[in-house]
Coordinates of C-alpha atoms and ligand atoms in Angstrom, one line a residue:
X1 CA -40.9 -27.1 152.4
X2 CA -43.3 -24.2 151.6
X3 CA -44.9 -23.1 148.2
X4 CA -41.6 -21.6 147.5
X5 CA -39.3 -23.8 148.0
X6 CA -41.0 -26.6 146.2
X7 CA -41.5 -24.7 142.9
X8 CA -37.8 -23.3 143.3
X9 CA -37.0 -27.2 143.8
X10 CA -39.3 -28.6 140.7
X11 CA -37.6 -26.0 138.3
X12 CA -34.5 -27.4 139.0
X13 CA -35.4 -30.7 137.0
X14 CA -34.7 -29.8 133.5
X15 CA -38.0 -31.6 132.0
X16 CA -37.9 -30.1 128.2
X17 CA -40.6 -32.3 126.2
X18 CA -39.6 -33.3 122.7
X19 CA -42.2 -33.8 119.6
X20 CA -39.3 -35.4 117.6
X21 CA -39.1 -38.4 120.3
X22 CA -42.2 -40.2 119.8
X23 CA -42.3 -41.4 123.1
X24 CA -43.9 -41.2 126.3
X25 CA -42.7 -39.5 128.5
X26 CA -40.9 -37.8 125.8
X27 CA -37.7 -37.0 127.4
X28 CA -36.5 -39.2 130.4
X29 CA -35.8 -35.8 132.3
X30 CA -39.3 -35.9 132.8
X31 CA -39.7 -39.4 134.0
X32 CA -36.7 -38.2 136.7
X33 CA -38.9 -35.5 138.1
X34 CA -42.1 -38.1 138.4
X35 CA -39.9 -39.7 140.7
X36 CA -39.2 -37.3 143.1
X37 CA -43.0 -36.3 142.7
X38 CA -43.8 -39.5 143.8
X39 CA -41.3 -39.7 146.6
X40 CA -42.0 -36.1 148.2
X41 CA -45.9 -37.7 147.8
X42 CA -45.0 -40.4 150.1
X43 CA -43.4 -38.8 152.5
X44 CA -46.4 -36.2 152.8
X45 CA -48.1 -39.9 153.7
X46 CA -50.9 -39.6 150.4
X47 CA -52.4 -42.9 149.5
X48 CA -52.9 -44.9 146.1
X49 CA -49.6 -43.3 144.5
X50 CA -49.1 -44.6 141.3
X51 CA -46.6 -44.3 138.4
X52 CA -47.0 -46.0 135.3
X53 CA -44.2 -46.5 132.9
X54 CA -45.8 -43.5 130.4
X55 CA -44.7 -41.1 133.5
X56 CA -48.8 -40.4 134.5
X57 CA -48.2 -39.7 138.5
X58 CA -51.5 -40.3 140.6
X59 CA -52.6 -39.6 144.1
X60 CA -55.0 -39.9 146.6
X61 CA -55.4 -37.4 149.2
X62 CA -58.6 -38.8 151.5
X63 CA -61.3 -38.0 152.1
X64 CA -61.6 -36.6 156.0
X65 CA -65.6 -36.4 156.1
X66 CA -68.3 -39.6 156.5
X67 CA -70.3 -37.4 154.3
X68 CA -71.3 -38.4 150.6
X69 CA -68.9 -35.9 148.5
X70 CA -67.6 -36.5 144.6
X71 CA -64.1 -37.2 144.2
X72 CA -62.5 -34.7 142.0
X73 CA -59.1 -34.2 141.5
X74 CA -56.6 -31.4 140.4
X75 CA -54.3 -31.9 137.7
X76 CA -50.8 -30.4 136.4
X77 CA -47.9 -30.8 133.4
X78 CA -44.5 -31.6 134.7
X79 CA -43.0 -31.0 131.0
X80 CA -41.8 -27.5 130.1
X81 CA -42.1 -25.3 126.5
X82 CA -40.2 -27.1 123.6
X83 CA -39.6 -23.2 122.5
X84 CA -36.5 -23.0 125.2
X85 CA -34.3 -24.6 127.3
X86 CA -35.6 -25.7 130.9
X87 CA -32.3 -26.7 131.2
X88 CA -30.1 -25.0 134.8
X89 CA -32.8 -22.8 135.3
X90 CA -31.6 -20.2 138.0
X91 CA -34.7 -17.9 139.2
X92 CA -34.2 -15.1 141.1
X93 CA -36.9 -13.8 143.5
X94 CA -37.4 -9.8 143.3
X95 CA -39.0 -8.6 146.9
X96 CA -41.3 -5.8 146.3
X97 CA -41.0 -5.3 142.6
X98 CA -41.2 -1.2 142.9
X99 CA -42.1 -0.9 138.8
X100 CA -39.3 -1.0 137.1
X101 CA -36.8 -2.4 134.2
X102 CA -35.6 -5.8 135.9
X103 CA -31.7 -7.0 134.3
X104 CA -32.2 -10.6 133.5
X105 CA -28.6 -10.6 132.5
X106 CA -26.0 -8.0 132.5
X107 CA -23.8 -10.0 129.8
X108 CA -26.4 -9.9 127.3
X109 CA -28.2 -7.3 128.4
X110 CA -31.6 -8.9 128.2
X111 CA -34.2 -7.3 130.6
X112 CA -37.6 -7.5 131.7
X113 CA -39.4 -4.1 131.3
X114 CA -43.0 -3.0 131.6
X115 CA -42.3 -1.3 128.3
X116 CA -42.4 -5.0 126.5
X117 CA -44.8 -5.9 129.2
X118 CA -46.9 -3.5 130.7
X119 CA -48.7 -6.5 133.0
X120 CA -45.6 -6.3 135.1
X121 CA -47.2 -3.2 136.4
X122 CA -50.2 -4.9 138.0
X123 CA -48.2 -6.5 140.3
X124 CA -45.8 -3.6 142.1
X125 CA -45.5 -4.9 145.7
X126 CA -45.4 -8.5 145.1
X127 CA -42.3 -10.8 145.2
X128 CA -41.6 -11.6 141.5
X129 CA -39.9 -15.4 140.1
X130 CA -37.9 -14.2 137.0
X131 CA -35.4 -16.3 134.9
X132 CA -31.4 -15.4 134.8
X133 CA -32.1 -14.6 131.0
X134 CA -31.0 -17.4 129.7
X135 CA -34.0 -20.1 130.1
X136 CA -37.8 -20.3 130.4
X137 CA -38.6 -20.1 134.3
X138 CA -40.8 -23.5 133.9
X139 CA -43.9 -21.4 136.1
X140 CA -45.5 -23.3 133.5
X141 CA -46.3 -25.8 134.9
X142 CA -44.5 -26.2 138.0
X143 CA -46.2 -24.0 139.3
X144 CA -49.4 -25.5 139.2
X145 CA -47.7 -28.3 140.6
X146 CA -46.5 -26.9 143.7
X147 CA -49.5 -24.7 144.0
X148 CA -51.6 -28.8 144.3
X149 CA -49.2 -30.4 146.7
X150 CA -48.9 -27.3 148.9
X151 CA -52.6 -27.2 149.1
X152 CA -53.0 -30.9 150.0
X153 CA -50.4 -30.2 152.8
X154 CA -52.0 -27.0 153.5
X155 CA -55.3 -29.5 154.0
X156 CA -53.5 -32.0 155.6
X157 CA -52.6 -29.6 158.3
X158 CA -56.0 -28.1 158.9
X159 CA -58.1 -31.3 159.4
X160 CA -60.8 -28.4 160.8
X161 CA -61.6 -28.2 156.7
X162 CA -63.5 -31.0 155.9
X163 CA -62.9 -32.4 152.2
X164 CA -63.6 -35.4 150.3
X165 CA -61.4 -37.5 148.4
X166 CA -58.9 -35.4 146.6
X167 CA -57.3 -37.0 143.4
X168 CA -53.7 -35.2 142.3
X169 CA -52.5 -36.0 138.8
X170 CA -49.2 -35.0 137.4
X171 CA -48.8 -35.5 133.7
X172 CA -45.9 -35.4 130.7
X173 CA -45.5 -33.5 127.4
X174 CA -48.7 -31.1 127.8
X175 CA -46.2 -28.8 125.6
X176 CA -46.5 -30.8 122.9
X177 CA -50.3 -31.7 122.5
X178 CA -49.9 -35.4 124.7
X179 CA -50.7 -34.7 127.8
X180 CA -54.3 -36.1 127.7
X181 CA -53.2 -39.2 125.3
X182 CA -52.2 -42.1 127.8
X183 CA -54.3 -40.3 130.8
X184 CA -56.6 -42.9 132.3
X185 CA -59.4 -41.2 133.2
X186 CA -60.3 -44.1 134.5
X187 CA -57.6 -45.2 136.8
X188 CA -58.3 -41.7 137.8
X189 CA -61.4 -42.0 138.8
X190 CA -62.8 -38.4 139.4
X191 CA -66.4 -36.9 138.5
X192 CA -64.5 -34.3 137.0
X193 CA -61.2 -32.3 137.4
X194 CA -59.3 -28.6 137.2
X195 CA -56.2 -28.5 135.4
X196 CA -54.1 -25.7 137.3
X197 CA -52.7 -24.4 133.7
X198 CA -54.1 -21.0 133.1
X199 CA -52.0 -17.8 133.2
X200 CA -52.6 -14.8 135.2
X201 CA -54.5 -14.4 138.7
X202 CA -58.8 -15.0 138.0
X203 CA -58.5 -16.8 134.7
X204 CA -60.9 -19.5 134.3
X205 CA -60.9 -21.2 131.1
X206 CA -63.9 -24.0 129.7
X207 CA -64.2 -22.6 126.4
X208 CA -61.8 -23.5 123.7
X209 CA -61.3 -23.5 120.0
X210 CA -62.7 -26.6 117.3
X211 CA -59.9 -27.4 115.5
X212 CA -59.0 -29.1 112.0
X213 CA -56.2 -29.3 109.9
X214 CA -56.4 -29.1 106.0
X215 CA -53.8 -30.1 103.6
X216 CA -54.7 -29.2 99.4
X217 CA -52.6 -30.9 96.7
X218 CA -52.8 -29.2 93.4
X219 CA -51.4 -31.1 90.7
X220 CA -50.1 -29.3 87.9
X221 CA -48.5 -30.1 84.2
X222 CA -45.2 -29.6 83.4
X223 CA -44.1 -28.4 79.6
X224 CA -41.3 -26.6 78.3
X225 CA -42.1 -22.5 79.1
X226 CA -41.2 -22.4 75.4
X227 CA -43.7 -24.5 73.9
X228 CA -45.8 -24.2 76.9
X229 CA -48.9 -22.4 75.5
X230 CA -52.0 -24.2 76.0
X231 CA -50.2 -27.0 77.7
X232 CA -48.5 -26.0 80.9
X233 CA -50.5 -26.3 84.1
X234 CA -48.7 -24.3 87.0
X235 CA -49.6 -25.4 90.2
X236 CA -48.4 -22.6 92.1
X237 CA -50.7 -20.4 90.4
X238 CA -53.6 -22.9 91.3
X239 CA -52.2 -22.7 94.6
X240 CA -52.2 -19.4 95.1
X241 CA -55.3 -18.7 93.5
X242 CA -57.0 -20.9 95.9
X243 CA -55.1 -19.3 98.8
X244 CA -56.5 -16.0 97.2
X245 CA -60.1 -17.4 97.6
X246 CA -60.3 -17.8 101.4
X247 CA -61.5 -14.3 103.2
X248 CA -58.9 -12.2 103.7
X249 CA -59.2 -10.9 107.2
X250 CA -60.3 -14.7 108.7
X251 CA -56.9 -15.0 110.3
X252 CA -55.0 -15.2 113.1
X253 CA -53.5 -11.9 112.7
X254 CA -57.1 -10.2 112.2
X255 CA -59.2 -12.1 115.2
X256 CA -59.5 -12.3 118.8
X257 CA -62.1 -13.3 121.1
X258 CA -64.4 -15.8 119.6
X259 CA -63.5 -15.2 115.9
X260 CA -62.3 -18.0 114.3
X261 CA -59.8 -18.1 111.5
X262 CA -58.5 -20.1 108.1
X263 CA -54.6 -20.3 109.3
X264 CA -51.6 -20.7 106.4
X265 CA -49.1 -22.8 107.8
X266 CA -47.4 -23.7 105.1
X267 CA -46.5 -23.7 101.2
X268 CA -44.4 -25.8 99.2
X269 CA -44.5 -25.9 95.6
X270 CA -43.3 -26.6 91.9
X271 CA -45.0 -26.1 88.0
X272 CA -45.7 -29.7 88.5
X273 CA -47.1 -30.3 92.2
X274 CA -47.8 -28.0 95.5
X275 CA -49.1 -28.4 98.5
X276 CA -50.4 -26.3 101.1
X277 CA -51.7 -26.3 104.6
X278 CA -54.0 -25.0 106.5
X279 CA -54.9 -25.3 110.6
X280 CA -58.7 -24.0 110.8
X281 CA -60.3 -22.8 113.9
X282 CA -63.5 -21.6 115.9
X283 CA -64.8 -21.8 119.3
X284 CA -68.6 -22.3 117.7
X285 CA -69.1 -26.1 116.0
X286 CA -71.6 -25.0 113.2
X287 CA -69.5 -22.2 112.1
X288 CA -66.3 -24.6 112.9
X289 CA -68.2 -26.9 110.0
X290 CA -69.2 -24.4 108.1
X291 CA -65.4 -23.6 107.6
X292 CA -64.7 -27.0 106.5
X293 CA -67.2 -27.0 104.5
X294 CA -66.1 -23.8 102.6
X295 CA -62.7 -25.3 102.0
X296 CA -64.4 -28.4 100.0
X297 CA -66.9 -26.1 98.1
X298 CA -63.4 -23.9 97.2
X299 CA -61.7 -27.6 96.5
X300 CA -64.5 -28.4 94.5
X301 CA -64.9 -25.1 92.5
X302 CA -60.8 -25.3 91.7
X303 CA -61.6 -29.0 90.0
X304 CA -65.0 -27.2 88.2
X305 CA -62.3 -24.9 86.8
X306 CA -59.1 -26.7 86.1
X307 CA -60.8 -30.3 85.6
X308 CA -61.0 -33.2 88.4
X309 CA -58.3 -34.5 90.0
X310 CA -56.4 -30.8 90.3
X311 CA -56.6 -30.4 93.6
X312 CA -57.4 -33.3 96.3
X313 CA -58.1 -32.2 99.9
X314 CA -57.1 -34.0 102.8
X315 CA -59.1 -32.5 106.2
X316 CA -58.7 -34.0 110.0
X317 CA -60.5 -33.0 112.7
X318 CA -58.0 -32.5 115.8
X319 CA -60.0 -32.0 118.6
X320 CA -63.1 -30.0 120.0
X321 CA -64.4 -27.0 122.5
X322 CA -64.8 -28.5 125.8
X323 CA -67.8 -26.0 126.3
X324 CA -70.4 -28.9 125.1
X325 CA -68.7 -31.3 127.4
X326 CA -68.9 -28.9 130.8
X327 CA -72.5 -27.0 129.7
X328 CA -73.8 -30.2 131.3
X329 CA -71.9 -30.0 134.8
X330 CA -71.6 -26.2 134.7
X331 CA -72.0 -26.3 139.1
X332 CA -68.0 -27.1 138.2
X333 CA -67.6 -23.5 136.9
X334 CA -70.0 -22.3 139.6
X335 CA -67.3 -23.6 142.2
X336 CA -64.2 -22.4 141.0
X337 CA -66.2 -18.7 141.0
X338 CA -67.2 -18.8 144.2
X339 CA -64.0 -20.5 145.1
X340 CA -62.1 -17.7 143.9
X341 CA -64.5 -14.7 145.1
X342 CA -63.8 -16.2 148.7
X343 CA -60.5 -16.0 148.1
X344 CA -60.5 -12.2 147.2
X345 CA -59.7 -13.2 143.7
X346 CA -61.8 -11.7 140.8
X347 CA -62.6 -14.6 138.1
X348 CA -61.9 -13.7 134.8
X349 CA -63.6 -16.0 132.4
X350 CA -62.4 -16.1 128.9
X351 CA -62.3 -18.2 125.2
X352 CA -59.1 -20.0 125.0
X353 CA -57.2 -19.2 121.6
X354 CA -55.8 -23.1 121.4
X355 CA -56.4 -26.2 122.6
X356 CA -55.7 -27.9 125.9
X357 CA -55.0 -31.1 127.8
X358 CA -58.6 -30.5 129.7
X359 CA -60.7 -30.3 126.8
X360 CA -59.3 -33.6 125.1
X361 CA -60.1 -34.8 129.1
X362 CA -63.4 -33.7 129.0
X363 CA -64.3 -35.5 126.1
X364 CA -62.5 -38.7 127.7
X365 CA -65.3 -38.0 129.9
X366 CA -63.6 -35.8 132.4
X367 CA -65.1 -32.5 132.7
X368 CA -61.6 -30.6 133.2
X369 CA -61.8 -26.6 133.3
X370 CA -58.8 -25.0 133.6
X371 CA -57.5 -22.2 136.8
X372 CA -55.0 -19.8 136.4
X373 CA -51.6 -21.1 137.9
X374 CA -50.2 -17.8 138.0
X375 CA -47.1 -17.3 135.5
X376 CA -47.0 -15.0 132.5
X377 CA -45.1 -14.5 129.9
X378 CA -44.9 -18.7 129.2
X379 CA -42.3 -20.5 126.8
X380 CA -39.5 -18.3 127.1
X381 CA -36.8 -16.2 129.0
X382 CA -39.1 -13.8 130.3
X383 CA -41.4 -15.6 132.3
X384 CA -41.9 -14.7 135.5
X385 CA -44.3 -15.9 138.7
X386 CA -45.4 -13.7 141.2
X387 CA -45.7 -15.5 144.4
X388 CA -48.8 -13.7 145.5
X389 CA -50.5 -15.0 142.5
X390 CA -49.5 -18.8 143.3
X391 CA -50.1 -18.4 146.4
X392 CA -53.7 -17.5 145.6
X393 CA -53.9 -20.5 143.2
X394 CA -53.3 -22.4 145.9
X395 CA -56.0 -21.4 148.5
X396 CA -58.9 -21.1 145.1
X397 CA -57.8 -24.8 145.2
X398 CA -58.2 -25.6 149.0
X399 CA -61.7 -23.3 149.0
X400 CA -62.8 -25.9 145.8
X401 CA -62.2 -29.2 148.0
X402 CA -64.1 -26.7 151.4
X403 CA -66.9 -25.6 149.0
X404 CA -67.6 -29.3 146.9
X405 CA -67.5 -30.9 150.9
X406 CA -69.9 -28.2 151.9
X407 CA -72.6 -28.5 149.3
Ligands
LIG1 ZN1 -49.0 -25.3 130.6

């Protein structure tokens, strides 16, 4: 089998991760497709294959030099978006893609146009992967995880490349924030790691947000609106007040880059009691504190005003930029670079907007950066692959192995 054929293969396993489940993996579609992982890893003859009941698939491709070279390993997410159905996927491949609107679905007339996505454009010529309309494509993250074992065969067949040990690692429910949970770094046993993840062609991702969830109670008194005066204590209006007190233009809808943001997620509320929540970002700590630290100096201030006990503030932090964690080792950034510049691939380095399974890694003590695996358009009907661009992922991946060997 080729790059090709393996990721049209791996999309065929419906693996849909569930938050509701509460277990690992959680769906068993995703435990199905482990098992041909680890089958089709046999037969390509790799050593130390493991699978361990949570559905975390390891490998060992070794290493073909005497010389002294660090283990690293290369890691992907065999779970597909929550957001839509991974379910009978049925990609189509468009040769040549000339530029224009490509029908998804006649039936429902749901098409892929570089009106709605103008990034289509950047890859005229190329062979596209698109959906049938109907499901996500699943490039995320299957295609990472062809784009490893096609490179470890792509090694294993040109013994001329001298590598060391090469550690694969598939794991489940990425999608829903678990991916990292029951990963044993350990058992793993890598100096540090690249999770095959990212999006378009040269993205290189180590920087990602600090992150914290907030949840305010305001307690309120309920009286008769008639006989209310002096009495009533409306905890909407506390609510909102409070909501009011936070900068205006700190939020998702008004950043990008490395601004960070105060994000509403949700209200709910009576005269008597409401609650709201709030997710809090920023790719810098102090300023990450610093947020926190305004939302319990506005806490505080609502008590000074409606008396103690009014509002009580529950705050979690939920995880951390990786940045601190791979500062340390940055020759690992310095790799993929080169890696890619030797490839013909311009690296594009930038802040991610969210979290990932590498930076919880990274503070398991596995630096993990993450490298573009080539899909756009993630979590829904029009995602969409270009082959070029896997096929690049694939040889950045071959030329980290050459250049870690060659150092
Ligand atoms: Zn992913």
């Amino acid at each position: 089998m080729n790059l090709v054929e393996r990721f049209l293969k791996y999309v065929s396993f419906d693996t849909q991760s569930d938050e509701l489940t509460r277990l690992t993996p959680s769906t068993p579609g995703q435990m199905v497709f482990a098992e041909y992982l680890k089958s089709e890893l046999e037969s390509l003859g790799l050593e130390d294959i493991t699978l361990d009941e949570n559905g975390y698939l390891f490998a060992t491709l070794p290493a073909n030099t005497d010389k002294e070279v660090p283990v690293i390993g290369f890691i992907a997410h065999m779970d597909t978006s929550p957001d839509m159905s991974g379910k009978n996927v049925t990609p189509r491949i468009v040769e040549k893609y000339d530029g224009s609107d490509i029908v998804l679905c006649t039936e429902e007339n749901i098409v892929l146009s570089p009106a709605q996505f103008p990034e289509l454009l950047d890859h005229k010529g190329e062979d596209l992967i698109v959906t049938n309309g109907k499901t996500l494509l699943g490039a995320d993250d299957k295609a990472g995880i062809a784009e490893i074992v096609s490179a470890v065969v792509y090694l294993q067949e040109h013994p001329e490349i001298k590598h060391g040990k090469i550690r694969i690692g598939f794991n489940p429910d990425e999608e829903i924030g678990e991916g990292a949970h029951k990963f044993d770094v350990q058992k793993f046993g890598c100096e540090w790691a690249y999770t095959m993840d990212g999006g378009e062609v040269g993205e290189l991702e180590f920087e990602n947000f600090n992150a914290a969830a907030a949840k305010i109670i305001f307690k309120g008194r309920n009286v008769h609106p008639g006989y209310a005066k002096h009495k009533m204590i409306n905890s909407i209006r506390i609510a909102n007040q409070f909501i009011t007190m936070l900068p205006r233009h700190e939020t998702p809808e008004h950043t990008s880059g490395y601004e960070g943001f105060y994000h509403l997620i949700g209200i709910q509320g009576d005269v008597e009691q409401s609650t709201v929540s709030y997710i809090i970002r920023d790719h810098d700590r102090n300023k990450f504190e610093d947020r926190k630290k305004e939302i319990e100096h506005l806490v505080n201030k609502i008590n000074a005003e409606f008396g103690k006990g009014t509002a009580t503030l529950e705050l979690r932090d939920q995880y951390y930029n990786m940045r601190e964690k791979i500062e340390p080792v940055m020759h690992i950034i310095d790799t993929a670079f080169a890696a890619m510049e030797a490839v013909g691939v311009k690296p594009n380095v930038k802040p991610i907007r969210g979290g990932t399974d590498g930076a919880q890694l990274s503070f398991k003590g596995l630096p993990c950066p993450n490298i573009f695996a080539g899909g756009l358009n993630f979590h829904g009907r029009y995602e969409f692959v270009p082959i070029q661009n896997m096929e690049k992922a694939m040889k950045v991946i071959v030329k980290i192995a050459e250049l870690v060997a060659s150092k």
